[in-house]
Short mmCIF file of N, CA and C and ligand atoms in Angstrom, two decimals:
data_model
loop_
_atom_site.label_atom_id
_atom_site.label_comp_id
_atom_site.label_asym_id
_atom_site.label_seq_id
_atom_site.Cartn_x
_atom_site.Cartn_y
_atom_site.Cartn_z
N MET A 5 13.18 63.13 -2.52
CA MET A 5 13.66 62.17 -1.52
C MET A 5 12.52 61.35 -0.96
N TRP A 6 11.46 62.02 -0.58
CA TRP A 6 10.28 61.36 -0.04
C TRP A 6 9.68 60.37 -1.05
N HIS A 7 9.66 60.83 -2.34
CA HIS A 7 9.14 59.96 -3.38
C HIS A 7 9.95 58.69 -3.55
N PHE A 8 11.24 58.88 -3.44
CA PHE A 8 12.13 57.72 -3.55
C PHE A 8 11.77 56.65 -2.54
N ARG A 9 11.62 57.11 -1.29
CA ARG A 9 11.32 56.16 -0.21
C ARG A 9 10.01 55.43 -0.47
N LEU A 10 9.03 56.20 -0.91
CA LEU A 10 7.72 55.62 -1.17
C LEU A 10 7.83 54.50 -2.20
N TRP A 11 8.60 54.79 -3.25
CA TRP A 11 8.77 53.78 -4.29
C TRP A 11 9.46 52.53 -3.77
N GLU A 12 10.47 52.77 -2.93
CA GLU A 12 11.18 51.60 -2.39
C GLU A 12 10.24 50.70 -1.61
N ILE A 13 9.40 51.35 -0.80
CA ILE A 13 8.45 50.56 -0.01
C ILE A 13 7.51 49.79 -0.92
N GLN A 14 7.05 50.46 -1.98
CA GLN A 14 6.16 49.78 -2.92
C GLN A 14 6.86 48.62 -3.62
N ASP A 15 8.14 48.84 -3.98
CA ASP A 15 8.89 47.77 -4.63
C ASP A 15 9.00 46.55 -3.72
N VAL A 16 9.31 46.84 -2.46
CA VAL A 16 9.45 45.74 -1.50
C VAL A 16 8.12 44.99 -1.37
N ALA A 17 7.01 45.75 -1.33
CA ALA A 17 5.70 45.13 -1.21
C ALA A 17 5.40 44.24 -2.42
N VAL A 18 5.72 44.74 -3.60
CA VAL A 18 5.49 43.96 -4.83
C VAL A 18 6.35 42.71 -4.81
N PHE A 19 7.61 42.88 -4.44
CA PHE A 19 8.54 41.76 -4.37
C PHE A 19 8.01 40.69 -3.42
N LEU A 20 7.57 41.12 -2.23
CA LEU A 20 7.07 40.18 -1.24
C LEU A 20 5.84 39.43 -1.73
N SER A 21 4.93 40.15 -2.38
CA SER A 21 3.72 39.45 -2.84
C SER A 21 4.03 38.47 -3.96
N ILE A 22 5.05 38.79 -4.79
CA ILE A 22 5.45 37.82 -5.82
C ILE A 22 6.04 36.58 -5.15
N MET A 23 6.89 36.81 -4.13
CA MET A 23 7.49 35.68 -3.41
C MET A 23 6.41 34.79 -2.79
N LEU A 24 5.43 35.42 -2.13
CA LEU A 24 4.37 34.66 -1.47
C LEU A 24 3.58 33.86 -2.50
N TYR A 25 3.32 34.50 -3.66
CA TYR A 25 2.58 33.83 -4.71
C TYR A 25 3.34 32.61 -5.22
N MET A 26 4.67 32.76 -5.38
CA MET A 26 5.47 31.65 -5.86
C MET A 26 5.53 30.52 -4.84
N CYS A 27 5.60 30.87 -3.56
CA CYS A 27 5.57 29.85 -2.51
C CYS A 27 4.28 29.08 -2.57
N HIS A 28 3.19 29.82 -2.81
CA HIS A 28 1.88 29.19 -2.90
C HIS A 28 1.83 28.21 -4.07
N LEU A 29 2.38 28.62 -5.22
CA LEU A 29 2.41 27.75 -6.40
C LEU A 29 3.23 26.49 -6.13
N ALA A 30 4.34 26.66 -5.40
CA ALA A 30 5.23 25.54 -5.13
C ALA A 30 4.61 24.53 -4.17
N GLY A 31 3.46 24.86 -3.59
CA GLY A 31 2.80 23.95 -2.66
C GLY A 31 3.14 24.31 -1.24
N ALA A 32 2.15 24.24 -0.38
CA ALA A 32 2.33 24.70 0.98
C ALA A 32 2.71 23.58 1.94
N ILE A 33 2.98 22.39 1.41
CA ILE A 33 3.28 21.26 2.30
C ILE A 33 4.72 21.35 2.78
N SER A 34 4.93 21.27 4.08
CA SER A 34 6.29 21.12 4.56
C SER A 34 6.32 19.99 5.58
N ILE A 35 7.37 19.18 5.49
CA ILE A 35 7.47 17.99 6.32
C ILE A 35 8.75 18.08 7.14
N TYR A 36 8.64 17.69 8.41
CA TYR A 36 9.78 17.77 9.32
C TYR A 36 9.97 16.46 10.07
N SER A 37 11.20 16.09 10.32
CA SER A 37 11.48 14.93 11.16
C SER A 37 12.74 15.17 11.97
N PRO A 38 12.74 14.76 13.25
CA PRO A 38 13.96 14.93 14.05
C PRO A 38 15.07 13.96 13.64
N GLN A 39 14.70 12.81 13.04
CA GLN A 39 15.72 11.82 12.66
C GLN A 39 15.27 10.99 11.46
N ARG A 40 16.11 10.97 10.43
CA ARG A 40 15.70 10.28 9.19
C ARG A 40 16.51 9.02 8.93
N SER A 41 17.49 8.75 9.78
CA SER A 41 18.31 7.56 9.61
C SER A 41 18.28 6.79 10.92
N LEU A 42 17.74 5.58 10.90
CA LEU A 42 17.50 4.85 12.14
C LEU A 42 18.16 3.47 12.10
N ILE A 43 18.68 3.05 13.26
CA ILE A 43 19.28 1.72 13.37
C ILE A 43 18.60 0.98 14.53
N ARG A 44 18.09 -0.20 14.24
CA ARG A 44 17.42 -1.02 15.26
C ARG A 44 17.89 -2.46 15.12
N SER A 45 17.52 -3.29 16.13
CA SER A 45 17.82 -4.72 16.06
C SER A 45 16.53 -5.49 15.77
N VAL A 46 16.70 -6.72 15.34
CA VAL A 46 15.56 -7.61 15.10
C VAL A 46 14.70 -7.67 16.37
N GLN A 47 13.40 -7.64 16.22
CA GLN A 47 12.39 -7.69 17.28
C GLN A 47 12.16 -6.35 17.99
N ASP A 48 13.01 -5.35 17.68
CA ASP A 48 12.79 -4.01 18.24
C ASP A 48 11.56 -3.36 17.60
N ASP A 49 11.15 -2.24 18.19
CA ASP A 49 10.11 -1.40 17.59
C ASP A 49 10.76 -0.13 17.08
N VAL A 50 10.14 0.52 16.12
CA VAL A 50 10.67 1.79 15.61
C VAL A 50 9.51 2.75 15.35
N ILE A 51 9.76 4.04 15.55
CA ILE A 51 8.77 5.04 15.13
C ILE A 51 9.44 5.96 14.12
N PHE A 52 8.87 6.00 12.93
CA PHE A 52 9.32 6.97 11.93
C PHE A 52 8.57 8.25 12.27
N SER A 53 9.26 9.15 12.97
CA SER A 53 8.59 10.33 13.52
C SER A 53 8.63 11.51 12.56
N VAL A 54 7.45 11.96 12.15
CA VAL A 54 7.36 13.14 11.30
C VAL A 54 6.26 14.07 11.80
N ASN A 55 6.31 15.28 11.31
CA ASN A 55 5.21 16.22 11.50
C ASN A 55 5.15 17.05 10.23
N PHE A 56 4.00 17.60 9.92
CA PHE A 56 3.89 18.33 8.67
C PHE A 56 2.93 19.50 8.81
N THR A 57 3.04 20.44 7.90
CA THR A 57 2.03 21.48 7.78
C THR A 57 1.55 21.48 6.34
N CYS A 58 0.27 21.68 6.17
CA CYS A 58 -0.30 21.74 4.83
C CYS A 58 -1.68 22.35 4.99
N SER A 59 -2.36 22.62 3.87
CA SER A 59 -3.69 23.18 3.99
C SER A 59 -4.73 22.07 3.85
N GLY A 60 -5.73 22.11 4.69
CA GLY A 60 -6.77 21.10 4.67
C GLY A 60 -6.33 19.81 5.32
N ILE A 61 -7.14 18.79 5.19
CA ILE A 61 -6.82 17.47 5.75
C ILE A 61 -6.18 16.62 4.65
N PRO A 62 -4.92 16.19 4.88
CA PRO A 62 -4.21 15.49 3.83
C PRO A 62 -4.43 13.97 3.88
N ASN A 63 -3.94 13.32 2.86
CA ASN A 63 -3.86 11.88 2.82
C ASN A 63 -2.40 11.52 3.11
N ILE A 64 -2.21 10.57 4.03
CA ILE A 64 -0.84 10.17 4.38
C ILE A 64 -0.62 8.75 3.87
N GLN A 65 0.46 8.56 3.11
CA GLN A 65 0.74 7.21 2.62
C GLN A 65 2.18 6.83 2.87
N TRP A 66 2.38 5.60 3.33
CA TRP A 66 3.74 5.09 3.57
C TRP A 66 4.06 3.97 2.59
N THR A 67 5.28 4.03 2.06
CA THR A 67 5.74 3.03 1.10
C THR A 67 7.11 2.51 1.54
N PHE A 68 7.31 1.20 1.39
CA PHE A 68 8.59 0.59 1.70
C PHE A 68 9.33 0.28 0.41
N MET A 69 10.64 0.57 0.39
CA MET A 69 11.45 0.28 -0.79
C MET A 69 12.74 -0.40 -0.39
N SER A 70 13.04 -1.49 -1.06
CA SER A 70 14.30 -2.19 -0.83
C SER A 70 14.72 -2.80 -2.15
N GLY A 71 15.87 -2.41 -2.64
CA GLY A 71 16.30 -2.89 -3.95
C GLY A 71 15.29 -2.45 -4.99
N LEU A 72 14.73 -3.41 -5.70
CA LEU A 72 13.77 -3.08 -6.75
C LEU A 72 12.34 -3.18 -6.26
N VAL A 73 12.19 -3.63 -5.00
CA VAL A 73 10.84 -3.83 -4.46
C VAL A 73 10.28 -2.54 -3.89
N SER A 74 9.05 -2.22 -4.25
CA SER A 74 8.35 -1.08 -3.69
C SER A 74 6.97 -1.55 -3.26
N ARG A 75 6.66 -1.38 -1.98
CA ARG A 75 5.44 -1.94 -1.42
C ARG A 75 4.68 -0.88 -0.63
N THR A 76 3.38 -0.77 -0.87
CA THR A 76 2.57 0.16 -0.08
C THR A 76 2.30 -0.46 1.29
N ILE A 77 2.61 0.29 2.34
CA ILE A 77 2.36 -0.21 3.70
C ILE A 77 0.94 0.14 4.11
N GLY A 78 0.56 1.38 3.85
CA GLY A 78 -0.79 1.79 4.23
C GLY A 78 -1.01 3.26 3.99
N ALA A 79 -2.25 3.67 4.17
CA ALA A 79 -2.61 5.08 3.99
C ALA A 79 -3.67 5.44 5.02
N TRP A 80 -3.64 6.68 5.46
CA TRP A 80 -4.67 7.13 6.40
C TRP A 80 -4.84 8.64 6.34
N GLN A 81 -5.90 9.10 7.01
CA GLN A 81 -6.20 10.52 7.09
C GLN A 81 -6.36 10.87 8.57
N PRO A 82 -5.74 11.98 9.03
CA PRO A 82 -5.91 12.37 10.44
C PRO A 82 -7.40 12.49 10.77
N GLY A 83 -7.84 11.76 11.76
CA GLY A 83 -9.24 11.79 12.15
C GLY A 83 -10.16 11.11 11.16
N GLY A 84 -9.58 10.42 10.18
CA GLY A 84 -10.40 9.75 9.16
C GLY A 84 -10.10 8.27 9.08
N TYR A 85 -10.10 7.75 7.86
CA TYR A 85 -9.91 6.30 7.68
C TYR A 85 -8.45 5.90 7.91
N THR A 86 -8.25 4.62 8.20
CA THR A 86 -6.91 4.05 8.26
C THR A 86 -6.94 2.76 7.46
N ASN A 87 -6.04 2.65 6.51
CA ASN A 87 -6.03 1.49 5.63
C ASN A 87 -4.62 0.92 5.57
N ILE A 88 -4.38 -0.12 6.36
CA ILE A 88 -3.05 -0.74 6.39
C ILE A 88 -3.10 -2.06 5.62
N THR A 89 -2.10 -2.28 4.79
CA THR A 89 -2.01 -3.53 4.01
C THR A 89 -1.98 -4.73 4.96
N GLU A 90 -2.60 -5.82 4.52
CA GLU A 90 -2.74 -7.02 5.36
C GLU A 90 -1.41 -7.49 5.96
N ASP A 91 -0.34 -7.49 5.15
CA ASP A 91 0.98 -7.94 5.60
C ASP A 91 1.48 -7.17 6.81
N TYR A 92 1.05 -5.92 6.93
CA TYR A 92 1.58 -5.04 7.98
C TYR A 92 0.57 -4.77 9.10
N SER A 93 -0.68 -5.18 8.90
CA SER A 93 -1.76 -4.73 9.79
C SER A 93 -1.49 -4.98 11.27
N SER A 94 -0.80 -6.08 11.60
CA SER A 94 -0.58 -6.40 13.01
C SER A 94 0.61 -5.65 13.60
N ARG A 95 1.43 -5.02 12.75
CA ARG A 95 2.69 -4.43 13.24
C ARG A 95 2.76 -2.91 13.09
N VAL A 96 1.79 -2.33 12.36
CA VAL A 96 1.88 -0.90 12.07
C VAL A 96 0.93 -0.07 12.94
N GLN A 97 1.45 1.05 13.43
CA GLN A 97 0.65 2.00 14.20
C GLN A 97 0.64 3.32 13.43
N ALA A 98 -0.56 3.81 13.12
CA ALA A 98 -0.70 5.06 12.35
C ALA A 98 -0.94 6.23 13.30
N TYR A 99 -0.19 7.30 13.14
CA TYR A 99 -0.37 8.50 13.97
C TYR A 99 -0.90 9.66 13.13
N ASP A 100 -1.68 10.53 13.78
CA ASP A 100 -2.30 11.66 13.07
C ASP A 100 -1.27 12.64 12.51
N ASN A 101 -0.10 12.73 13.14
CA ASN A 101 0.91 13.68 12.63
C ASN A 101 1.71 13.08 11.47
N GLY A 102 1.28 11.92 10.98
CA GLY A 102 1.94 11.31 9.83
C GLY A 102 2.95 10.26 10.20
N SER A 103 3.34 10.23 11.50
CA SER A 103 4.34 9.26 11.94
C SER A 103 3.79 7.84 11.82
N MET A 104 4.72 6.89 11.69
CA MET A 104 4.33 5.49 11.62
C MET A 104 5.18 4.67 12.56
N GLY A 105 4.53 3.83 13.36
CA GLY A 105 5.24 2.91 14.24
C GLY A 105 5.25 1.54 13.58
N LEU A 106 6.40 0.86 13.66
CA LEU A 106 6.51 -0.50 13.13
C LEU A 106 7.14 -1.35 14.24
N SER A 107 6.43 -2.42 14.64
CA SER A 107 6.91 -3.22 15.76
C SER A 107 7.43 -4.57 15.30
N ASP A 108 8.12 -5.26 16.20
CA ASP A 108 8.64 -6.60 15.96
C ASP A 108 9.43 -6.68 14.65
N LEU A 109 10.47 -5.87 14.57
CA LEU A 109 11.24 -5.74 13.32
C LEU A 109 11.89 -7.05 12.89
N ARG A 110 11.97 -7.23 11.60
CA ARG A 110 12.65 -8.37 10.99
C ARG A 110 13.79 -7.84 10.14
N LEU A 111 14.73 -8.72 9.80
CA LEU A 111 15.87 -8.29 8.97
C LEU A 111 15.38 -7.69 7.65
N GLN A 112 14.33 -8.29 7.07
CA GLN A 112 13.81 -7.83 5.77
C GLN A 112 13.19 -6.44 5.84
N ASP A 113 12.95 -5.92 7.06
CA ASP A 113 12.37 -4.58 7.17
C ASP A 113 13.39 -3.48 6.87
N GLY A 114 14.66 -3.84 6.81
CA GLY A 114 15.70 -2.85 6.50
C GLY A 114 15.52 -2.30 5.09
N GLY A 115 15.61 -0.98 4.95
CA GLY A 115 15.47 -0.37 3.63
C GLY A 115 15.00 1.07 3.73
N PHE A 116 14.34 1.53 2.69
CA PHE A 116 13.87 2.91 2.64
C PHE A 116 12.37 2.98 2.91
N TYR A 117 11.99 3.98 3.67
CA TYR A 117 10.58 4.22 3.96
C TYR A 117 10.24 5.64 3.51
N VAL A 118 9.20 5.74 2.69
CA VAL A 118 8.82 7.06 2.16
C VAL A 118 7.40 7.39 2.58
N VAL A 119 7.24 8.57 3.15
CA VAL A 119 5.89 9.05 3.46
C VAL A 119 5.51 10.08 2.40
N THR A 120 4.30 9.96 1.88
CA THR A 120 3.79 10.91 0.88
C THR A 120 2.57 11.61 1.46
N ILE A 121 2.67 12.92 1.57
CA ILE A 121 1.55 13.73 2.06
C ILE A 121 0.87 14.36 0.84
N THR A 122 -0.41 14.09 0.68
CA THR A 122 -1.16 14.62 -0.46
C THR A 122 -2.31 15.48 0.02
N GLU A 123 -2.32 16.73 -0.44
CA GLU A 123 -3.42 17.64 -0.08
C GLU A 123 -4.63 17.36 -0.96
N SER A 124 -5.77 17.87 -0.52
CA SER A 124 -7.00 17.65 -1.30
C SER A 124 -6.91 18.31 -2.68
N THR A 125 -6.02 19.32 -2.82
CA THR A 125 -5.84 19.98 -4.12
C THR A 125 -5.09 19.07 -5.10
N GLY A 126 -4.49 18.02 -4.55
CA GLY A 126 -3.75 17.09 -5.41
C GLY A 126 -2.25 17.24 -5.33
N SER A 127 -1.78 18.37 -4.78
CA SER A 127 -0.33 18.53 -4.67
C SER A 127 0.19 17.63 -3.55
N SER A 128 1.39 17.10 -3.75
CA SER A 128 1.92 16.17 -2.76
C SER A 128 3.42 16.34 -2.57
N LYS A 129 3.91 15.76 -1.49
CA LYS A 129 5.33 15.84 -1.18
C LYS A 129 5.79 14.53 -0.54
N ASP A 130 6.99 14.08 -0.93
CA ASP A 130 7.58 12.86 -0.38
C ASP A 130 8.65 13.20 0.64
N PHE A 131 8.86 12.27 1.57
CA PHE A 131 9.88 12.46 2.60
C PHE A 131 10.41 11.06 2.96
N GLY A 132 11.73 10.88 2.90
CA GLY A 132 12.27 9.53 3.04
C GLY A 132 13.05 9.27 4.32
N PHE A 133 13.03 8.00 4.75
CA PHE A 133 13.78 7.53 5.92
C PHE A 133 14.61 6.31 5.51
N VAL A 134 15.71 6.09 6.23
CA VAL A 134 16.49 4.87 6.04
C VAL A 134 16.45 4.09 7.35
N LEU A 135 16.12 2.81 7.27
CA LEU A 135 16.12 1.94 8.45
C LEU A 135 17.11 0.80 8.24
N LYS A 136 18.02 0.65 9.21
CA LYS A 136 18.95 -0.47 9.18
C LYS A 136 18.56 -1.40 10.31
N VAL A 137 18.35 -2.67 10.00
CA VAL A 137 18.00 -3.64 11.04
C VAL A 137 19.16 -4.62 11.22
N ASN A 138 19.71 -4.63 12.43
CA ASN A 138 20.83 -5.52 12.74
C ASN A 138 20.32 -6.82 13.34
N GLU A 139 21.09 -7.88 13.13
CA GLU A 139 20.74 -9.14 13.78
C GLU A 139 20.90 -8.98 15.27
N ASN A 140 20.03 -9.66 15.99
CA ASN A 140 20.03 -9.54 17.43
C ASN A 140 21.10 -10.44 18.04
N ASP A 141 22.14 -9.83 18.62
CA ASP A 141 23.26 -10.59 19.18
C ASP A 141 22.81 -11.54 20.28
N VAL A 142 21.88 -11.07 21.12
CA VAL A 142 21.42 -11.88 22.25
C VAL A 142 20.80 -13.17 21.73
N THR A 143 19.98 -13.06 20.69
CA THR A 143 19.33 -14.23 20.11
C THR A 143 20.39 -15.20 19.59
N GLU A 144 21.42 -14.66 18.95
CA GLU A 144 22.49 -15.51 18.42
C GLU A 144 23.17 -16.28 19.55
N LEU A 145 23.46 -15.58 20.64
CA LEU A 145 24.12 -16.22 21.78
C LEU A 145 23.24 -17.32 22.35
N GLN A 146 21.94 -17.03 22.49
CA GLN A 146 21.02 -18.03 23.03
C GLN A 146 20.99 -19.27 22.16
N ILE A 147 21.00 -19.06 20.84
CA ILE A 147 20.97 -20.19 19.92
C ILE A 147 22.25 -21.01 20.07
N MET A 148 23.40 -20.28 20.21
CA MET A 148 24.68 -20.98 20.33
C MET A 148 24.75 -21.79 21.62
N ASN A 149 24.10 -21.31 22.68
CA ASN A 149 24.14 -21.99 23.97
C ASN A 149 23.24 -23.22 24.00
N VAL A 150 22.27 -23.25 23.13
CA VAL A 150 21.32 -24.38 23.14
C VAL A 150 22.01 -25.67 22.73
C1 NAG B 211 4.15 12.49 16.20
O1 NAG B 211 3.27 11.90 17.12
C2 NAG B 211 3.82 10.82 17.87
C3 NAG B 211 2.72 10.19 18.69
O2 NAG B 211 1.98 11.14 19.39
C4 NAG B 211 4.97 11.33 18.72
O3 NAG B 211 5.57 10.25 19.43
C5 NAG B 211 6.02 11.97 17.82
O4 NAG B 211 7.03 12.56 18.61
C6 NAG B 211 5.38 13.05 16.93
N1 NAG B 211 6.42 13.48 15.99
C7 NAG B 211 6.79 14.76 15.81
C8 NAG B 211 7.94 15.01 14.88
O5 NAG B 211 6.22 15.68 16.36
C1 NAG B 212 -7.10 -0.01 1.10
O1 NAG B 212 -5.93 -0.54 0.49
C2 NAG B 212 -6.18 -1.56 -0.46
C3 NAG B 212 -4.83 -2.10 -0.92
O2 NAG B 212 -3.88 -1.08 -1.11
C4 NAG B 212 -7.02 -0.99 -1.61
O3 NAG B 212 -7.29 -2.00 -2.55
C5 NAG B 212 -8.30 -0.43 -1.04
O4 NAG B 212 -9.04 0.19 -2.06
C6 NAG B 212 -8.02 0.60 0.06
N1 NAG B 212 -9.26 1.03 0.68
C7 NAG B 212 -9.51 2.31 0.98
C8 NAG B 212 -10.77 2.58 1.70
O5 NAG B 212 -8.73 3.22 0.70
#
């Protein structure tokens, strides 16, 4: 009886270490966001809020996708360099937790936003957001009144 128990404990230990090893192989990056689908109006600001865990200091990259168009917005490292594409440089705010702020929204900003977290080992993970930008009703009314 005692031997049985001992074996069970050993089996559980072996099982757990295999699981941990497999998790390690699958990559240790995990990405979290409180909200992945956002609706804003023209001229509003938006924050694509994320947080992540990974080993070491990662590279964070944001890409915009709409239809067939895929455009790099920028890349940065927490506490390191920040490299924002010229088209976005005046409107993008880079945060150390991977989040990205985009201000003064335009209709064309509507689409998919993907953040890619890449560890120094080379393993990476993508995480996507959807942004819908509505026309600003107030602006329309003002134009109609003119
Ligand atoms: C990431 O950091 C920004 C700026 O400090 C903060 O507003 C946001 O809530 C953070 N996001 C998460 C998911 O922790
Ligand atoms: C910054 O981004 C531009 C355009 O994507 C690229 O050509 C350049 O090499 C980047 N610079 C750094 C320091 O990553």
